[in-house]
Amino acid sequence: MPVWHRQQHEPITWEMFLEFDEGIRRDLEIVDGYVVPREQRGREHQKVATRLSLALEQAAVQQIRRSGRAERYETNTEVDVLLWEAPPTGRKPDAVLHRCIPDFEQLAAEHVLIAVEVRSPWSERRDRVHKMADYADAGIPHYWLVSFDKVGALSIERYALAGGPGRYAYIGTTHRDMGPVAVTASDPFPIEVLWEHLEVAPSL
C-alpha cells in the first residue's frame, strides 16, 4: 500500500517523495517529511490560477525585454517547490513566478519571487495560516491570496516579507468592484494585471 494511504511512522526524504508517480504526486505535498493530501480544487479554482499565471507571465516577458534579457523569469502552476530539506517540506503553489533555472535543477524557495494561493472554503485555514507561514519561513518575498467566484478572481490580498524571512507584512487588498486594475506592483518588477485578464468565463 502506498505510504500516503497508511500511517507514516517515520518521515521520508525529498528524494523518496519525488519517486512517487507524477500523476499521484500532483495531489500531494510533503510537510516536515510527512505526506499530506492537497485541498480539493474545482474548475474555476484551477482556471483562476491559470489566468493569473498567464498574466504574471506577460509581466515577466515585458521585464525580460526591458532588461535586454539580462533577467529571466518563468511562471508555473501546481509545481513542486522545495522550501527546505531538513525535514523536507515542499508545497505546490496554485501559481508561482520564479527565476529561470536549468531543467535538471529543483525549483526551490530561493528561486521564487511570488507564490500565489487561490482560496477555497476548504483551503482557507491552510492557505492563510500554514502555507503563509511556510512561505515566509522559506524566504519567498511575495505571497498573494486570491478569492474567486464563477466570473473569475474576486479579490487579491498581497503580502511581502518584512525585513527578512519569517514574517509577512500586509500590503493591501484589491476587489473587483474597485475598478479595472487588479494589481499594480513595482516589486519584484513592474506588474499590472486587469480583472478582465482573470475572468474564467469572459463574455464573447
mmCIF file with all atom_site columns, N, CA and C in Angstrom, residues 23-68:
data_model
loop_
_atom_site.group_PDB
_atom_site.id
_atom_site.type_symbol
_atom_site.label_atom_id
_atom_site.label_alt_id
_atom_site.label_comp_id
_atom_site.label_asym_id
_atom_site.label_entity_id
_atom_site.label_seq_id
_atom_site.pdbx_PDB_ins_code
_atom_site.Cartn_x
_atom_site.Cartn_y
_atom_site.Cartn_z
_atom_site.occupancy
_atom_site.B_iso_or_equiv
_atom_site.pdbx_formal_charge
_atom_site.auth_seq_id
_atom_site.auth_comp_id
_atom_site.auth_asym_id
_atom_site.auth_atom_id
_atom_site.pdbx_PDB_model_num
ATOM 1   N N  . GLY A 1 23 ? 1.502   11.423 -11.514 1.00 0.00 ? 23 GLY A N  1
ATOM 2   C CA . GLY A 1 23 ? 0.064   11.580 -11.504 1.00 0.00 ? 23 GLY A CA 1
ATOM 3   C C  . GLY A 1 23 ? -0.526  11.531 -10.110 1.00 0.00 ? 23 GLY A C  1
ATOM 4   N N  . ILE A 1 24 ? 0.135   10.828 -9.205  1.00 0.00 ? 24 ILE A N  1
ATOM 5   C CA . ILE A 1 24 ? -0.317  10.753 -7.815  1.00 0.00 ? 24 ILE A CA 1
ATOM 6   C C  . ILE A 1 24 ? 0.247   11.918 -7.016  1.00 0.00 ? 24 ILE A C  1
ATOM 7   N N  . ARG A 1 25 ? 1.506   12.265 -7.290  1.00 0.00 ? 25 ARG A N  1
ATOM 8   C CA . ARG A 1 25 ? 2.175   13.319 -6.530  1.00 0.00 ? 25 ARG A CA 1
ATOM 9   C C  . ARG A 1 25 ? 1.532   14.681 -6.740  1.00 0.00 ? 25 ARG A C  1
ATOM 10  N N  . ARG A 1 26 ? 0.850   14.885 -7.867  1.00 0.00 ? 26 ARG A N  1
ATOM 11  C CA . ARG A 1 26 ? 0.235   16.188 -8.142  1.00 0.00 ? 26 ARG A CA 1
ATOM 12  C C  . ARG A 1 26 ? -0.811  16.560 -7.102  1.00 0.00 ? 26 ARG A C  1
ATOM 13  N N  . ASP A 1 27 ? -1.364  15.571 -6.391  1.00 0.00 ? 27 ASP A N  1
ATOM 14  C CA . ASP A 1 27 ? -2.361  15.831 -5.357  1.00 0.00 ? 27 ASP A CA 1
ATOM 15  C C  . ASP A 1 27 ? -1.789  15.722 -3.951  1.00 0.00 ? 27 ASP A C  1
ATOM 16  N N  . LEU A 1 28 ? -0.452  15.749 -3.850  1.00 0.00 ? 28 LEU A N  1
ATOM 17  C CA . LEU A 1 28 ? 0.201   15.589 -2.559  1.00 0.00 ? 28 LEU A CA 1
ATOM 18  C C  . LEU A 1 28 ? 1.221   16.693 -2.323  1.00 0.00 ? 28 LEU A C  1
ATOM 19  N N  . GLU A 1 29 ? 1.471   16.980 -1.060  1.00 0.00 ? 29 GLU A N  1
ATOM 20  C CA . GLU A 1 29 ? 2.570   17.833 -0.638  1.00 0.00 ? 29 GLU A CA 1
ATOM 21  C C  . GLU A 1 29 ? 3.305   17.104 0.475   1.00 0.00 ? 29 GLU A C  1
ATOM 22  N N  . ILE A 1 30 ? 4.462   17.608 0.835   1.00 0.00 ? 30 ILE A N  1
ATOM 23  C CA . ILE A 1 30 ? 5.216   16.996 1.927   1.00 0.00 ? 30 ILE A CA 1
ATOM 24  C C  . ILE A 1 30 ? 5.547   18.088 2.941   1.00 0.00 ? 30 ILE A C  1
ATOM 25  N N  . VAL A 1 31 ? 5.237   17.819 4.203   1.00 0.00 ? 31 VAL A N  1
ATOM 26  C CA . VAL A 1 31 ? 5.444   18.784 5.276   1.00 0.00 ? 31 VAL A CA 1
ATOM 27  C C  . VAL A 1 31 ? 6.208   18.105 6.396   1.00 0.00 ? 31 VAL A C  1
ATOM 28  N N  . ASP A 1 32 ? 7.400   18.590 6.658   1.00 0.00 ? 32 ASP A N  1
ATOM 29  C CA . ASP A 1 32 ? 8.256   18.011 7.696   1.00 0.00 ? 32 ASP A CA 1
ATOM 30  C C  . ASP A 1 32 ? 8.455   16.512 7.497   1.00 0.00 ? 32 ASP A C  1
ATOM 31  N N  . GLY A 1 33 ? 8.531   16.094 6.242   1.00 0.00 ? 33 GLY A N  1
ATOM 32  C CA . GLY A 1 33 ? 8.790   14.692 5.930   1.00 0.00 ? 33 GLY A CA 1
ATOM 33  C C  . GLY A 1 33 ? 7.557   13.818 5.872   1.00 0.00 ? 33 GLY A C  1
ATOM 34  N N  . TYR A 1 34 ? 6.379   14.384 6.108   1.00 0.00 ? 34 TYR A N  1
ATOM 35  C CA . TYR A 1 34 ? 5.140   13.608 6.095   1.00 0.00 ? 34 TYR A CA 1
ATOM 36  C C  . TYR A 1 34 ? 4.262   14.044 4.919   1.00 0.00 ? 34 TYR A C  1
ATOM 37  N N  . VAL A 1 35 ? 3.759   13.067 4.200   1.00 0.00 ? 35 VAL A N  1
ATOM 38  C CA . VAL A 1 35 ? 2.953   13.327 3.015   1.00 0.00 ? 35 VAL A CA 1
ATOM 39  C C  . VAL A 1 35 ? 1.547   13.740 3.433   1.00 0.00 ? 35 VAL A C  1
ATOM 40  N N  . VAL A 1 36 ? 1.066   14.823 2.830   1.00 0.00 ? 36 VAL A N  1
ATOM 41  C CA . VAL A 1 36 ? -0.284  15.316 3.130   1.00 0.00 ? 36 VAL A CA 1
ATOM 42  C C  . VAL A 1 36 ? -1.023  15.538 1.818   1.00 0.00 ? 36 VAL A C  1
ATOM 43  N N  . PRO A 1 37 ? -2.333  15.248 1.773   1.00 0.00 ? 37 PRO A N  1
ATOM 44  C CA . PRO A 1 37 ? -3.111  15.496 0.548   1.00 0.00 ? 37 PRO A CA 1
ATOM 45  C C  . PRO A 1 37 ? -3.361  16.983 0.366   1.00 0.00 ? 37 PRO A C  1
ATOM 46  N N  . ARG A 1 38 ? -3.423  17.410 -0.884  1.00 0.00 ? 38 ARG A N  1
ATOM 47  C CA . ARG A 1 38 ? -3.783  18.790 -1.174  1.00 0.00 ? 38 ARG A CA 1
ATOM 48  C C  . ARG A 1 38 ? -5.294  18.963 -1.059  1.00 0.00 ? 38 ARG A C  1
ATOM 49  N N  . GLU A 1 39 ? -5.720  20.211 -0.949  1.00 0.00 ? 39 GLU A N  1
ATOM 50  C CA . GLU A 1 39 ? -7.136  20.508 -0.845  1.00 0.00 ? 39 GLU A CA 1
ATOM 51  C C  . GLU A 1 39 ? -7.832  20.262 -2.180  1.00 0.00 ? 39 GLU A C  1
ATOM 52  N N  . GLN A 1 40 ? -9.158  20.144 -2.145  1.00 0.00 ? 40 GLN A N  1
ATOM 53  C CA . GLN A 1 40 ? -9.937  19.986 -3.366  1.00 0.00 ? 40 GLN A CA 1
ATOM 54  C C  . GLN A 1 40 ? -9.797  21.244 -4.233  1.00 0.00 ? 40 GLN A C  1
ATOM 55  N N  . ARG A 1 41 ? -9.807  21.040 -5.565  1.00 0.00 ? 41 ARG A N  1
ATOM 56  C CA . ARG A 1 41 ? -9.659  22.165 -6.487  1.00 0.00 ? 41 ARG A CA 1
ATOM 57  C C  . ARG A 1 41 ? -10.649 21.990 -7.635  1.00 0.00 ? 41 ARG A C  1
ATOM 58  N N  . GLY A 1 42 ? -11.637 22.868 -7.670  1.00 0.00 ? 42 GLY A N  1
ATOM 59  C CA . GLY A 1 42 ? -12.631 22.808 -8.738  1.00 0.00 ? 42 GLY A CA 1
ATOM 60  C C  . GLY A 1 42 ? -12.130 23.483 -10.002 1.00 0.00 ? 42 GLY A C  1
ATOM 61  N N  . ARG A 1 43 ? -12.961 23.460 -11.050 1.00 0.00 ? 43 ARG A N  1
ATOM 62  C CA . ARG A 1 43 ? -12.559 24.009 -12.347 1.00 0.00 ? 43 ARG A CA 1
ATOM 63  C C  . ARG A 1 43 ? -12.296 25.506 -12.272 1.00 0.00 ? 43 ARG A C  1
ATOM 64  N N  . GLU A 1 44 ? -13.195 26.263 -11.601 1.00 0.00 ? 44 GLU A N  1
ATOM 65  C CA . GLU A 1 44 ? -12.988 27.705 -11.510 1.00 0.00 ? 44 GLU A CA 1
ATOM 66  C C  . GLU A 1 44 ? -11.700 28.025 -10.762 1.00 0.00 ? 44 GLU A C  1
ATOM 67  N N  . HIS A 1 45 ? -11.444 27.263 -9.696  1.00 0.00 ? 45 HIS A N  1
ATOM 68  C CA . HIS A 1 45 ? -10.218 27.429 -8.913  1.00 0.00 ? 45 HIS A CA 1
ATOM 69  C C  . HIS A 1 45 ? -8.990  27.283 -9.807  1.00 0.00 ? 45 HIS A C  1
ATOM 70  N N  . GLN A 1 46 ? -8.947  26.232 -10.586 1.00 0.00 ? 46 GLN A N  1
ATOM 71  C CA . GLN A 1 46 ? -7.794  25.972 -11.440 1.00 0.00 ? 46 GLN A CA 1
ATOM 72  C C  . GLN A 1 46 ? -7.688  26.984 -12.576 1.00 0.00 ? 46 GLN A C  1
ATOM 73  N N  . LYS A 1 47 ? -8.845  27.413 -13.107 1.00 0.00 ? 47 LYS A N  1
ATOM 74  C CA . LYS A 1 47 ? -8.818  28.391 -14.181 1.00 0.00 ? 47 LYS A CA 1
ATOM 75  C C  . LYS A 1 47 ? -8.292  29.739 -13.698 1.00 0.00 ? 47 LYS A C  1
ATOM 76  N N  . VAL A 1 48 ? -8.710  30.160 -12.501 1.00 0.00 ? 48 VAL A N  1
ATOM 77  C CA . VAL A 1 48 ? -8.218  31.427 -11.960 1.00 0.00 ? 48 VAL A CA 1
ATOM 78  C C  . VAL A 1 48 ? -6.703  31.367 -11.787 1.00 0.00 ? 48 VAL A C  1
ATOM 79  N N  . ALA A 1 49 ? -6.192  30.254 -11.274 1.00 0.00 ? 49 ALA A N  1
ATOM 80  C CA . ALA A 1 49 ? -4.745  30.097 -11.115 1.00 0.00 ? 49 ALA A CA 1
ATOM 81  C C  . ALA A 1 49 ? -4.041  30.184 -12.464 1.00 0.00 ? 49 ALA A C  1
ATOM 82  N N  . THR A 1 50 ? -4.612  29.548 -13.471 1.00 0.00 ? 50 THR A N  1
ATOM 83  C CA . THR A 1 50 ? -4.019  29.579 -14.806 1.00 0.00 ? 50 THR A CA 1
ATOM 84  C C  . THR A 1 50 ? -4.034  30.982 -15.383 1.00 0.00 ? 50 THR A C  1
ATOM 85  N N  . ARG A 1 51 ? -5.168  31.688 -15.249 1.00 0.00 ? 51 ARG A N  1
ATOM 86  C CA . ARG A 1 51 ? -5.263  33.059 -15.766 1.00 0.00 ? 51 ARG A CA 1
ATOM 87  C C  . ARG A 1 51 ? -4.233  33.963 -15.089 1.00 0.00 ? 51 ARG A C  1
ATOM 88  N N  . LEU A 1 52 ? -4.079  33.817 -13.780 1.00 0.00 ? 52 LEU A N  1
ATOM 89  C CA . LEU A 1 52 ? -3.127  34.665 -13.069 1.00 0.00 ? 52 LEU A CA 1
ATOM 90  C C  . LEU A 1 52 ? -1.695  34.328 -13.473 1.00 0.00 ? 52 LEU A C  1
ATOM 91  N N  . SER A 1 53 ? -1.400  33.048 -13.656 1.00 0.00 ? 53 SER A N  1
ATOM 92  C CA . SER A 1 53 ? -0.078  32.642 -14.118 1.00 0.00 ? 53 SER A CA 1
ATOM 93  C C  . SER A 1 53 ? 0.238   33.265 -15.471 1.00 0.00 ? 53 SER A C  1
ATOM 94  N N  . LEU A 1 54 ? -0.740  33.279 -16.377 1.00 0.00 ? 54 LEU A N  1
ATOM 95  C CA . LEU A 1 54 ? -0.536  33.872 -17.707 1.00 0.00 ? 54 LEU A CA 1
ATOM 96  C C  . LEU A 1 54 ? -0.326  35.384 -17.609 1.00 0.00 ? 54 LEU A C  1
ATOM 97  N N  . ALA A 1 55 ? -1.077  36.035 -16.706 1.00 0.00 ? 55 ALA A N  1
ATOM 98  C CA . ALA A 1 55 ? -0.915  37.476 -16.531 1.00 0.00 ? 55 ALA A CA 1
ATOM 99  C C  . ALA A 1 55 ? 0.471   37.806 -15.976 1.00 0.00 ? 55 ALA A C  1
ATOM 100 N N  . LEU A 1 56 ? 0.941   37.016 -15.021 1.00 0.00 ? 56 LEU A N  1
ATOM 101 C CA . LEU A 1 56 ? 2.288   37.209 -14.481 1.00 0.00 ? 56 LEU A CA 1
ATOM 102 C C  . LEU A 1 56 ? 3.345   36.929 -15.546 1.00 0.00 ? 56 LEU A C  1
ATOM 103 N N  . GLU A 1 57 ? 3.064   35.959 -16.396 1.00 0.00 ? 57 GLU A N  1
ATOM 104 C CA . GLU A 1 57 ? 3.995   35.643 -17.476 1.00 0.00 ? 57 GLU A CA 1
ATOM 105 C C  . GLU A 1 57 ? 4.142   36.832 -18.422 1.00 0.00 ? 57 GLU A C  1
ATOM 106 N N  . GLN A 1 58 ? 3.035   37.497 -18.744 1.00 0.00 ? 58 GLN A N  1
ATOM 107 C CA . GLN A 1 58 ? 3.103   38.665 -19.610 1.00 0.00 ? 58 GLN A CA 1
ATOM 108 C C  . GLN A 1 58 ? 3.945   39.771 -18.983 1.00 0.00 ? 58 GLN A C  1
ATOM 109 N N  . ALA A 1 59 ? 3.767   39.985 -17.684 1.00 0.00 ? 59 ALA A N  1
ATOM 110 C CA . ALA A 1 59 ? 4.572   40.987 -16.991 1.00 0.00 ? 59 ALA A CA 1
ATOM 111 C C  . ALA A 1 59 ? 6.044   40.589 -16.989 1.00 0.00 ? 59 ALA A C  1
ATOM 112 N N  . ALA A 1 60 ? 6.304   39.296 -16.824 1.00 0.00 ? 60 ALA A N  1
ATOM 113 C CA . ALA A 1 60 ? 7.684   38.808 -16.825 1.00 0.00 ? 60 ALA A CA 1
ATOM 114 C C  . ALA A 1 60 ? 8.337   38.994 -18.188 1.00 0.00 ? 60 ALA A C  1
ATOM 115 N N  . VAL A 1 61 ? 7.586   38.716 -19.252 1.00 0.00 ? 61 VAL A N  1
ATOM 116 C CA . VAL A 1 61 ? 8.115   38.897 -20.611 1.00 0.00 ? 61 VAL A CA 1
ATOM 117 C C  . VAL A 1 61 ? 8.491   40.360 -20.839 1.00 0.00 ? 61 VAL A C  1
ATOM 118 N N  . GLN A 1 62 ? 7.652   41.271 -20.385 1.00 0.00 ? 62 GLN A N  1
ATOM 119 C CA . GLN A 1 62 ? 7.951   42.693 -20.541 1.00 0.00 ? 62 GLN A CA 1
ATOM 120 C C  . GLN A 1 62 ? 9.211   43.081 -19.773 1.00 0.00 ? 62 GLN A C  1
ATOM 121 N N  . GLN A 1 63 ? 9.392   42.521 -18.576 1.00 0.00 ? 63 GLN A N  1
ATOM 122 C CA . GLN A 1 63 ? 10.584  42.819 -17.791 1.00 0.00 ? 63 GLN A CA 1
ATOM 123 C C  . GLN A 1 63 ? 11.833  42.239 -18.453 1.00 0.00 ? 63 GLN A C  1
ATOM 124 N N  . ILE A 1 64 ? 11.725  41.053 -19.008 1.00 0.00 ? 64 ILE A N  1
ATOM 125 C CA . ILE A 1 64 ? 12.858  40.445 -19.714 1.00 0.00 ? 64 ILE A CA 1
ATOM 126 C C  . ILE A 1 64 ? 13.283  41.329 -20.882 1.00 0.00 ? 64 ILE A C  1
ATOM 127 N N  . ARG A 1 65 ? 12.314  41.874 -21.601 1.00 0.00 ? 65 ARG A N  1
ATOM 128 C CA . ARG A 1 65 ? 12.630  42.765 -22.717 1.00 0.00 ? 65 ARG A CA 1
ATOM 129 C C  . ARG A 1 65 ? 13.266  44.055 -22.232 1.00 0.00 ? 65 ARG A C  1
ATOM 130 N N  . ARG A 1 66 ? 12.750  44.604 -21.127 1.00 0.00 ? 66 ARG A N  1
ATOM 131 C CA . ARG A 1 66 ? 13.329  45.837 -20.585 1.00 0.00 ? 66 ARG A CA 1
ATOM 132 C C  . ARG A 1 66 ? 14.771  45.631 -20.160 1.00 0.00 ? 66 ARG A C  1
ATOM 133 N N  . SER A 1 67 ? 15.070  44.454 -19.641 1.00 0.00 ? 67 SER A N  1
ATOM 134 C CA . SER A 1 67 ? 16.423  44.176 -19.139 1.00 0.00 ? 67 SER A CA 1
ATOM 135 C C  . SER A 1 67 ? 17.371  43.723 -20.240 1.00 0.00 ? 67 SER A C  1
ATOM 136 N N  . GLY A 1 68 ? 16.875  43.648 -21.477 1.00 0.00 ? 68 GLY A N  1
ATOM 137 C CA . GLY A 1 68 ? 17.723  43.142 -22.557 1.00 0.00 ? 68 GLY A CA 1
ATOM 138 C C  . GLY A 1 68 ? 18.069  41.685 -22.369 1.00 0.00 ? 68 GLY A C  1
#
